[in-house]
Structure formats: C-alpha cells, structure tokens
Amino acid sequence: MENATEKSLETLLSGLEATALAQPFLFDRICGQAPVILYGAGHTGQELALRMRADYGDRLFFTDRRRDLWGGQVRGIPVLSPAEAARRHGGDGIFVITVFNREADCAYAAIAGELRGLGAARCVPWALPAWKYADALLPRYFMGNAKDLLPFREEIRRVFAALAEERSRAIFLELLEASLTAPFDTLSAWETGPQYFIPEVLQRLPERVCMADCGAYDGDTLRAALACLGAERIEAYHAFEPDRENFARLQAFVAGLPVDVRARVTCYQAAVGEKEGFVAMTAEGTEASFVAAGVAGDIPCMTLDSVLAGRHCDFLKMDVEGYEKEALRGAKRILAERERERERERERERETILAISAYHRPDDFFAIPLCIENLRNGYGFFRKHYANLFDTVYYHFQAGI
C-alpha cells in the first residue's frame, strides 16, 4: 500500500510533461493585467526586474524593507515601502517574493505572512516568473524547471525507493517539488544545531577521527569539529579551500590553534575534482565562491584519491558549490578501497561517513545519491539544516542507517 509520500511522488512524476508545458505561462495566467510588486530589490529581484520590465512596464514596482530605498528607483523601477505597496495594490496586485537565500528572517512563509498582515492578498515565489524567463534565470541552486527532469523519472523513483527514512523521503520530495511547484510556504521544519556533526554522525565516529573537509571556507567546519568532538579526538584534518581570500582566513584560524592541534591540520589552497589540473574560480571571498566547470584557470585542482592515498578517512564532508559530483568521482578509488577495507576489518567496523551538500544544482537530490551508489553500492539519507532548502546534506553510512 502506498503511503502519502509515495503517492505524492507518483502524482508529481505522472504530471511532469503537463507541468513542463505549463510553467512558462503560469505566472501570466495568475497575474493577468494586475500590478506586479517585487518584494526585495537585491540581486535576485534586480535580475528578475531586468527581464520583466519590458513586458510589465509601468505596472511593475519594487518593495523592500530598506527605508533608504523608499520613494526612489532601482533599475528605473519605483520602490515603495511594504505598507505603501500593500495600501495601493494589496487588493489587486500580485506580490512576487524575490528573496532567495538561507537567512532565517528571509524565509518565504515569514515574508508572505508579513505582507498578508499588511493587506497583500496574493503572494507568490520568484520561481513563477523565473519559469517564464528560465533560459536567463535558471537553474539557480536547487531551483530548476520541469523539462530538465523529464529524462530522469526512473532514476528519481529508484533513489526515492531506496530511502528508508520517512523524513528523508519528505525532503527528497521537497527538493523535487522546488523545480515543479516551488512549495516554499509548506516546507518541513528547519533543523538547528551543528550542520554536519548530527547525532547519527557523532555516534558512529571512532575515538580518533581522520577527516577531509572539501570546501573548508574560513574554517567553519573545523571550528564545529573542535567544538563537537574536542581537539584531542582529531587525529588528522585535511582542509581544501580554493578561494584565495577564504583560504587566507582559514590559514589565519589554523595559525591561532594550539601547536599540537595545528600540527594535525593540513590546508590545501585547491579545489577537489575528478582530475588533477587547474580550474577557474568565481572567487568572491565568501562561502558562495565556486569552480567554473569546464573553464581553464590557475587554481590547483586535486583528487582525493591522490591526496588521501594510503590514508583512512573517517568523515568526508563536501560543500563545494555544485562541484560535488566531480569531487566524488575523484575519490572513486578511496571509496572502493574503503568498501574492501571494511570487509577485511569487519570486526572493528571502521567506516567512511559521507556528508555531501545536495542543494547547489537542481539534480543534486537524485544525482548525488546515484553517484555514491555507483561508487560504493549504497544509499543514505537527507537532513535539512536551518533555512528553506539551502544547506540540505546527504549522508551515507556504510554500516547502514
């Protein structure tokens, strides 16, 4: 007998063709000739406004929390305060919430509730008009569109069926729905606490832990490891960070650690990928810096197979801004060897735990599990951390869930 999540999956997949055909026209069907108010005059809102301006003309407005913008213009479009926008257009306008980030006070449901409280009757996420301009605006993080998922229905079913935990299935559905229905007002509860050192990880880690941190940023995961495990439990820590500014901050943090701890941390100013060589970075000095796939550059790219050859890794974390699948394929030999090593060392059950970010690309929710399944013959589960669907992590344990 199908449960609710199984039924939801089949409903979404059976209607995939119809959804793909409808998405480019959905916003205009809802909007008609109504005023359009873009909530949020930041980067996402301005990107959308540039495409919408020619089509919506003088019925296009911005609204924003920033008082300094009220009464002025952004990209030639008038900016109203939220209260004024609701007073003028709350009854007949459509409010497009263009805020799209992981900050706790920027969740769609919270903003929509705030606007409705002011009198805005109709609120929609930015995805609806973005589907109209998909060639220019999508994909973006976990947001894509239905037509790109059409060839992968069986793969999506296969991964879903392999997820034994019901919460994992619910989050899997939310990631699928993001590209189909943008269900930002009905997302499941956020999870707080450490992002990577969740209870299921902590209870499996050995007394002395060897870790690889791909996308080490400024040392945030290392700080969490020190807080959650204690410095004495960290046997070796390999930190990879390609962005120059981030790497400098990482080095500065490591330099301030006690000498005995510092000696166990190795920092690499490098990306991790499928092949050794050099890559280009879109380097912003922030956690959003990413490798420009397929573009030559001057940033070293290493494979985990080469760096960690002959060494055990108890915990492999990846948050590499959409380069996770390439990085995993560069760990093919290590992951296969760990599988064989586990057979040889079954009595002590020393495993390699994977924690892989799964929200940077619209296909990550099924493509990353398939990549891992191909490398080590297993699936795992998802956990959502903090805001919206940002910071969703896919975990895999060799010893099972």
Short mmCIF file of C-alpha atoms in Angstrom, two decimals:
data_model
loop_
_atom_site.label_atom_id
_atom_site.label_comp_id
_atom_site.label_asym_id
_atom_site.label_seq_id
_atom_site.Cartn_x
_atom_site.Cartn_y
_atom_site.Cartn_z
CA MET A 1 0.00 0.00 0.00
CA GLU A 2 1.39 3.39 -0.98
CA ASN A 3 1.93 5.93 1.78
CA ALA A 4 1.40 9.67 1.39
CA THR A 5 4.92 10.49 0.16
CA GLU A 6 4.84 7.66 -2.41
CA LYS A 7 1.52 8.92 -3.73
CA SER A 8 2.88 12.48 -3.88
CA LEU A 9 5.91 11.32 -5.85
CA GLU A 10 3.79 9.50 -8.42
CA THR A 11 1.44 12.46 -8.76
CA LEU A 12 4.37 14.78 -9.47
CA LEU A 13 6.08 12.42 -11.91
CA SER A 14 2.93 11.45 -13.77
CA GLY A 15 2.18 15.12 -14.37
CA LEU A 16 5.72 16.08 -15.35
CA GLU A 17 5.02 16.69 -19.04
CA ALA A 18 1.99 18.85 -18.29
CA THR A 19 3.97 20.81 -15.69
CA ALA A 20 6.82 21.39 -18.16
CA LEU A 21 4.37 22.77 -20.73
CA ALA A 22 2.55 24.98 -18.21
CA GLN A 23 5.47 26.51 -16.30
CA PRO A 24 6.43 29.29 -18.78
CA PHE A 25 2.83 30.59 -18.81
CA LEU A 26 1.88 30.04 -15.17
CA PHE A 27 2.74 33.49 -13.85
CA ASP A 28 0.82 35.39 -16.53
CA ARG A 29 -2.21 33.15 -16.01
CA ILE A 30 -2.20 34.09 -12.33
CA CYS A 31 -1.25 37.72 -12.86
CA GLY A 32 -3.35 38.81 -15.82
CA GLN A 33 -3.15 42.60 -16.06
CA ALA A 34 -2.62 43.15 -12.33
CA PRO A 35 0.17 45.30 -10.86
CA VAL A 36 3.31 43.30 -10.05
CA ILE A 37 5.23 44.16 -6.90
CA LEU A 38 8.66 42.57 -6.49
CA TYR A 39 9.45 42.17 -2.81
CA GLY A 40 13.23 42.51 -2.49
CA ALA A 41 15.35 44.92 -4.54
CA GLY A 42 18.54 42.93 -4.09
CA HIS A 43 20.40 40.82 -6.63
CA THR A 44 17.63 38.30 -7.31
CA GLY A 45 14.95 40.96 -7.56
CA GLN A 46 17.00 43.10 -9.92
CA GLU A 47 17.82 40.12 -12.15
CA LEU A 48 14.13 39.36 -12.43
CA ALA A 49 13.16 43.00 -12.95
CA LEU A 50 15.55 43.36 -15.88
CA ARG A 51 13.63 40.63 -17.72
CA MET A 52 10.16 41.74 -16.62
CA ARG A 53 10.46 45.46 -17.27
CA ALA A 54 9.71 45.31 -20.99
CA ASP A 55 6.70 43.03 -20.50
CA TYR A 56 5.08 44.69 -17.47
CA GLY A 57 6.02 48.36 -17.94
CA ASP A 58 4.54 50.86 -15.52
CA ARG A 59 2.66 48.20 -13.54
CA LEU A 60 5.97 46.84 -12.17
CA PHE A 61 7.14 48.02 -8.72
CA PHE A 62 9.67 47.12 -6.06
CA THR A 63 9.06 46.98 -2.35
CA ASP A 64 11.79 46.44 0.21
CA ARG A 65 12.46 46.61 3.95
CA ARG A 66 15.27 49.13 3.42
CA ARG A 67 13.96 52.56 4.24
CA ASP A 68 16.66 54.32 2.24
CA LEU A 69 15.15 52.91 -0.98
CA TRP A 70 11.59 54.08 -0.35
CA GLY A 71 10.42 56.74 -2.76
CA GLY A 72 13.36 56.19 -5.10
CA GLN A 73 14.00 53.88 -8.01
CA VAL A 74 16.05 50.73 -8.60
CA ARG A 75 16.79 49.91 -12.24
CA GLY A 76 14.31 52.61 -13.18
CA ILE A 77 11.50 50.91 -11.23
CA PRO A 78 9.75 52.76 -8.35
CA VAL A 79 10.37 51.44 -4.82
CA LEU A 80 7.50 51.54 -2.32
CA SER A 81 7.56 50.72 1.36
CA PRO A 82 5.81 47.40 2.14
CA ALA A 83 2.99 49.26 3.87
CA GLU A 84 2.51 51.63 0.93
CA ALA A 85 2.69 48.80 -1.61
CA ALA A 86 0.01 46.89 0.29
CA ARG A 87 -2.14 50.01 0.68
CA ARG A 88 -2.02 50.74 -3.05
CA HIS A 89 -2.02 47.25 -4.52
CA GLY A 90 -2.88 44.77 -1.77
CA GLY A 91 -6.27 44.00 -3.20
CA ASP A 92 -5.49 43.70 -6.89
CA GLY A 93 -1.71 43.26 -7.18
CA ILE A 94 0.44 40.18 -7.14
CA PHE A 95 3.43 40.27 -4.78
CA VAL A 96 6.45 38.31 -6.00
CA ILE A 97 8.82 37.43 -3.16
CA THR A 98 12.26 37.58 -4.76
CA VAL A 99 14.25 36.94 -1.58
CA PHE A 100 16.10 33.66 -2.11
CA ASN A 101 18.75 32.88 0.49
CA ARG A 102 19.40 30.89 3.63
CA GLU A 103 18.91 33.66 6.19
CA ALA A 104 16.39 32.78 8.88
CA ASP A 105 14.43 36.04 8.58
CA CYS A 106 14.18 35.66 4.79
CA ALA A 107 12.06 32.51 4.64
CA TYR A 108 9.27 32.72 2.10
CA ALA A 109 6.49 31.82 4.55
CA ALA A 110 7.57 34.51 7.02
CA ILE A 111 7.70 37.24 4.36
CA ALA A 112 4.39 36.17 2.84
CA GLY A 113 2.82 36.27 6.28
CA GLU A 114 4.19 39.76 6.88
CA LEU A 115 2.78 41.00 3.56
CA ARG A 116 -0.60 39.39 4.12
CA GLY A 117 -0.72 41.05 7.50
CA LEU A 118 -0.34 44.39 5.72
CA GLY A 119 -3.16 43.53 3.34
CA ALA A 120 -1.46 41.87 0.34
CA ALA A 121 -3.93 39.25 -0.84
CA ARG A 122 -1.75 37.38 -3.36
CA CYS A 123 1.89 36.36 -2.80
CA VAL A 124 3.95 34.03 -5.00
CA PRO A 125 7.62 32.96 -5.01
CA TRP A 126 10.04 34.34 -7.61
CA ALA A 127 10.14 30.92 -9.26
CA LEU A 128 6.81 31.55 -11.00
CA PRO A 129 8.03 34.46 -13.15
CA ALA A 130 11.50 32.89 -13.32
CA TRP A 131 9.99 29.94 -15.19
CA LYS A 132 8.87 32.43 -17.84
CA TYR A 133 12.47 33.60 -18.24
CA ALA A 134 14.08 30.25 -17.46
CA ASP A 135 16.78 30.47 -20.13
CA ALA A 136 18.21 33.54 -18.39
CA LEU A 137 17.42 32.88 -14.72
CA LEU A 138 17.53 29.12 -14.15
CA PRO A 139 18.94 26.89 -12.84
CA ARG A 140 19.79 28.51 -9.55
CA TYR A 141 20.83 26.34 -6.64
CA PHE A 142 18.15 23.65 -6.20
CA MET A 143 15.70 25.55 -8.41
CA GLY A 144 15.27 24.38 -11.98
CA ASN A 145 12.33 23.61 -14.21
CA ALA A 146 10.26 20.57 -15.07
CA LYS A 147 11.52 19.99 -18.61
CA ASP A 148 15.05 19.30 -17.36
CA LEU A 149 13.77 16.47 -15.15
CA LEU A 150 11.77 14.70 -17.86
CA PRO A 151 14.54 12.22 -18.83
CA PHE A 152 15.18 11.18 -15.22
CA ARG A 153 11.87 9.90 -13.88
CA GLU A 154 13.08 6.33 -13.35
CA GLU A 155 16.27 7.48 -11.62
CA ILE A 156 14.19 9.69 -9.31
CA ARG A 157 11.91 6.75 -8.48
CA ARG A 158 14.89 4.49 -7.82
CA VAL A 159 16.56 6.84 -5.35
CA PHE A 160 13.29 7.62 -3.61
CA ALA A 161 12.51 3.93 -3.15
CA ALA A 162 15.94 3.34 -1.60
CA LEU A 163 15.48 5.99 1.10
CA ALA A 164 14.25 4.07 4.11
CA GLU A 165 13.75 7.02 6.45
CA GLU A 166 10.43 8.85 6.01
CA ARG A 167 11.86 12.29 6.76
CA SER A 168 14.47 11.72 4.05
CA ARG A 169 11.69 10.93 1.60
CA ALA A 170 9.81 14.09 2.59
CA ILE A 171 12.89 16.27 2.00
CA PHE A 172 13.59 14.44 -1.25
CA LEU A 173 10.06 15.36 -2.37
CA GLU A 174 10.58 18.99 -1.38
CA LEU A 175 13.74 19.15 -3.50
CA LEU A 176 11.84 17.66 -6.43
CA GLU A 177 8.89 19.99 -5.91
CA ALA A 178 11.20 23.01 -5.87
CA SER A 179 11.59 22.68 -9.64
CA LEU A 180 7.92 21.86 -10.22
CA THR A 181 5.69 23.77 -7.81
CA ALA A 182 8.03 25.94 -5.66
CA PRO A 183 6.36 24.87 -2.38
CA PHE A 184 8.14 27.43 -0.19
CA ASP A 185 5.15 28.08 2.06
CA THR A 186 4.78 24.41 3.07
CA LEU A 187 8.36 23.27 3.71
CA SER A 188 9.05 20.93 6.61
CA ALA A 189 10.54 22.22 9.83
CA TRP A 190 14.08 23.54 9.89
CA GLU A 191 16.77 21.69 11.81
CA THR A 192 19.13 23.58 14.06
CA GLY A 193 22.37 22.60 15.76
CA PRO A 194 25.64 21.67 14.03
CA GLN A 195 25.15 21.16 10.31
CA TYR A 196 27.47 18.20 9.84
CA PHE A 197 28.00 16.75 13.31
CA ILE A 198 24.47 15.46 13.76
CA PRO A 199 23.76 12.67 16.26
CA GLU A 200 23.84 9.94 13.60
CA VAL A 201 27.39 11.03 12.70
CA LEU A 202 28.66 11.51 16.24
CA GLN A 203 27.54 8.05 17.36
CA ARG A 204 29.49 6.39 14.53
CA LEU A 205 32.77 8.29 14.62
CA PRO A 206 35.71 6.46 16.23
CA GLU A 207 37.59 7.76 19.23
CA ARG A 208 40.29 9.21 16.96
CA VAL A 209 38.95 10.79 13.78
CA CYS A 210 40.56 11.44 10.39
CA MET A 211 38.60 13.98 8.34
CA ALA A 212 38.59 15.53 4.88
CA ASP A 213 36.85 18.89 4.60
CA CYS A 214 36.20 19.86 0.97
CA GLY A 215 35.04 23.44 0.85
CA ALA A 216 36.65 24.39 4.15
CA TYR A 217 35.74 28.08 3.74
CA ASP A 218 37.24 30.03 6.67
CA GLY A 219 37.45 27.03 9.00
CA ASP A 220 33.78 26.94 9.99
CA THR A 221 33.51 23.14 9.82
CA LEU A 222 36.84 22.76 11.62
CA ARG A 223 35.52 25.02 14.37
CA ALA A 224 32.43 22.84 14.61
CA ALA A 225 34.58 19.69 14.76
CA LEU A 226 36.66 21.13 17.59
CA ALA A 227 33.50 22.12 19.47
CA CYS A 228 31.58 18.88 18.91
CA LEU A 229 34.40 16.34 19.15
CA GLY A 230 37.14 18.09 21.08
CA ALA A 231 40.64 18.71 19.74
CA GLU A 232 42.00 15.54 21.32
CA ARG A 233 39.81 13.34 19.08
CA ILE A 234 41.02 14.83 15.80
CA GLU A 235 43.82 12.64 14.53
CA ALA A 236 44.18 14.30 11.11
CA TYR A 237 42.23 17.04 9.35
CA HIS A 238 42.63 17.77 5.63
CA ALA A 239 41.08 21.11 4.66
CA PHE A 240 40.61 22.05 0.98
CA GLU A 241 39.63 25.63 0.05
CA PRO A 242 40.29 27.08 -3.42
CA ASP A 243 39.16 30.69 -2.92
CA ARG A 244 42.21 32.82 -2.09
CA GLU A 245 40.52 35.13 0.39
CA ASN A 246 38.74 32.30 2.15
CA PHE A 247 41.97 30.30 2.26
CA ALA A 248 43.78 33.21 3.91
CA ARG A 249 41.11 33.30 6.61
CA LEU A 250 41.34 29.54 7.01
CA GLN A 251 45.12 29.75 7.44
CA ALA A 252 44.76 32.56 9.98
CA PHE A 253 42.33 30.48 12.02
CA VAL A 254 44.57 27.41 11.94
CA ALA A 255 47.61 29.52 12.85
CA GLY A 256 45.85 30.54 16.05
CA LEU A 257 45.26 26.96 17.21
CA PRO A 258 47.47 25.32 19.84
CA VAL A 259 50.66 23.90 18.35
CA ASP A 260 49.68 20.27 18.89
CA VAL A 261 46.31 20.78 17.16
CA ARG A 262 47.80 22.83 14.35
CA ALA A 263 50.22 20.02 13.57
CA ARG A 264 47.29 17.72 12.77
CA VAL A 265 45.63 20.12 10.31
CA THR A 266 46.79 20.28 6.69
CA CYS A 267 45.43 23.08 4.49
CA TYR A 268 45.37 22.97 0.70
CA GLN A 269 44.59 26.01 -1.43
CA ALA A 270 42.97 23.83 -4.04
CA ALA A 271 39.71 22.60 -5.44
CA VAL A 272 38.84 18.92 -5.40
CA GLY A 273 37.61 17.31 -8.59
CA GLU A 274 37.60 14.31 -10.87
CA LYS A 275 41.01 15.03 -12.42
CA GLU A 276 44.16 16.81 -11.34
CA GLY A 277 44.97 20.05 -13.09
CA PHE A 278 43.85 23.66 -12.83
CA VAL A 279 40.40 25.23 -12.72
CA ALA A 280 38.92 28.71 -12.77
CA MET A 281 37.11 30.15 -9.76
CA THR A 282 34.32 32.62 -9.44
CA ALA A 283 36.04 33.88 -6.33
CA GLU A 284 34.00 36.15 -4.11
CA GLY A 285 35.78 35.75 -0.80
CA THR A 286 32.54 34.28 0.55
CA GLU A 287 31.04 30.84 1.11
CA ALA A 288 29.42 31.18 -2.36
CA SER A 289 32.70 31.08 -4.33
CA PHE A 290 32.59 28.24 -6.84
CA VAL A 291 34.55 26.40 -9.52
CA ALA A 292 33.66 27.44 -13.07
CA ALA A 293 33.17 23.99 -14.60
CA GLY A 294 34.91 23.40 -17.91
CA VAL A 295 36.91 26.65 -17.76
CA ALA A 296 40.71 26.68 -17.55
CA GLY A 297 42.23 28.72 -14.76
CA ASP A 298 45.10 28.98 -12.31
CA ILE A 299 43.63 27.32 -9.20
CA PRO A 300 45.09 23.86 -8.49
CA CYS A 301 42.60 21.01 -8.57
CA MET A 302 43.42 17.82 -6.66
CA THR A 303 41.71 14.47 -6.46
CA LEU A 304 41.03 12.92 -3.10
CA ASP A 305 42.37 9.66 -4.50
CA SER A 306 45.82 11.26 -4.85
CA VAL A 307 45.89 13.29 -1.64
CA LEU A 308 44.48 10.61 0.66
CA ALA A 309 46.06 7.57 -0.98
CA GLY A 310 47.01 5.07 1.70
CA ARG A 311 45.25 7.04 4.46
CA HIS A 312 41.97 6.31 6.14
CA CYS A 313 39.21 8.92 6.14
CA ASP A 314 36.51 8.52 8.77
CA PHE A 315 34.47 11.54 7.74
CA LEU A 316 34.32 13.11 4.29
CA LYS A 317 32.44 16.41 4.07
CA MET A 318 31.79 18.20 0.78
CA ASP A 319 30.26 21.62 0.29
CA VAL A 320 31.86 22.73 -2.96
CA GLU A 321 29.12 24.84 -4.53
CA GLY A 322 27.89 22.46 -7.20
CA TYR A 323 31.13 20.57 -7.86
CA GLU A 324 30.25 17.69 -5.55
CA LYS A 325 29.71 15.04 -8.22
CA GLU A 326 33.07 15.77 -9.84
CA ALA A 327 34.78 15.70 -6.46
CA LEU A 328 33.17 12.36 -5.58
CA ARG A 329 34.34 10.84 -8.84
CA GLY A 330 37.86 11.92 -7.87
CA ALA A 331 37.52 9.75 -4.76
CA LYS A 332 36.48 6.62 -6.66
CA ARG A 333 39.48 4.52 -5.64
CA ILE A 334 39.39 5.59 -2.00
CA LEU A 335 35.70 4.86 -1.61
CA ALA A 336 36.03 1.48 -3.32
CA GLU A 337 39.07 0.67 -1.19
CA ARG A 338 37.17 1.61 1.95
CA GLU A 339 34.46 -0.84 0.95
CA ARG A 340 37.04 -3.59 0.59
CA GLU A 341 38.80 -2.46 3.76
CA ARG A 342 35.54 -2.74 5.65
CA GLU A 343 35.24 -6.36 4.57
CA ARG A 344 38.78 -7.01 5.81
CA GLU A 345 38.23 -5.16 9.09
CA ARG A 346 34.65 -6.11 9.81
CA GLU A 347 35.32 -6.69 13.48
CA ARG A 348 36.19 -3.07 14.17
CA GLU A 349 33.76 -1.67 11.58
CA ARG A 350 35.77 1.43 10.73
CA GLU A 351 33.76 3.17 8.03
CA THR A 352 33.94 6.31 5.94
CA ILE A 353 30.95 8.55 6.60
CA LEU A 354 29.94 10.87 3.77
CA ALA A 355 28.25 14.25 4.28
CA ILE A 356 27.61 15.78 0.87
CA SER A 357 25.79 19.06 0.23
CA ALA A 358 22.86 18.39 -2.08
CA TYR A 359 21.28 21.74 -2.89
CA HIS A 360 23.60 23.51 -5.33
CA ARG A 361 22.12 22.03 -8.52
CA PRO A 362 18.52 21.05 -9.33
CA ASP A 363 19.52 17.43 -9.99
CA ASP A 364 21.63 17.02 -6.83
CA PHE A 365 18.79 15.40 -4.88
CA PHE A 366 18.89 12.30 -7.08
CA ALA A 367 22.20 12.60 -8.99
CA ILE A 368 24.41 12.71 -5.89
CA PRO A 369 22.86 9.55 -4.39
CA LEU A 370 23.22 7.82 -7.76
CA CYS A 371 26.87 8.89 -7.95
CA ILE A 372 27.51 7.47 -4.49
CA GLU A 373 25.57 4.32 -5.30
CA ASN A 374 27.78 3.78 -8.34
CA LEU A 375 30.93 4.31 -6.27
CA ARG A 376 30.11 2.30 -3.18
CA ASN A 377 26.82 0.46 -3.72
CA GLY A 378 24.65 2.19 -1.17
CA TYR A 379 22.22 4.97 -0.37
CA GLY A 380 21.80 7.16 2.66
CA PHE A 381 19.52 9.89 3.88
CA PHE A 382 18.93 13.64 3.79
CA ARG A 383 18.86 16.21 6.55
CA LYS A 384 17.77 19.82 6.10
CA HIS A 385 19.60 22.47 8.09
CA TYR A 386 18.32 25.91 9.03
CA ALA A 387 16.67 27.74 6.12
CA ASN A 388 14.38 26.79 3.26
CA LEU A 389 16.11 24.03 1.25
CA PHE A 390 19.55 25.60 1.48
CA ASP A 391 22.13 23.58 3.42
CA THR A 392 20.43 20.25 2.75
CA VAL A 393 23.00 17.49 3.30
CA TYR A 394 23.01 13.93 2.00
CA TYR A 395 24.61 11.44 4.43
CA HIS A 396 25.80 7.97 3.69
CA PHE A 397 26.94 5.36 6.20
CA GLN A 398 28.49 2.11 5.03
CA ALA A 399 27.16 0.29 8.04
CA GLY A 400 23.57 1.33 7.25
CA ILE A 401 21.19 3.89 8.68
#
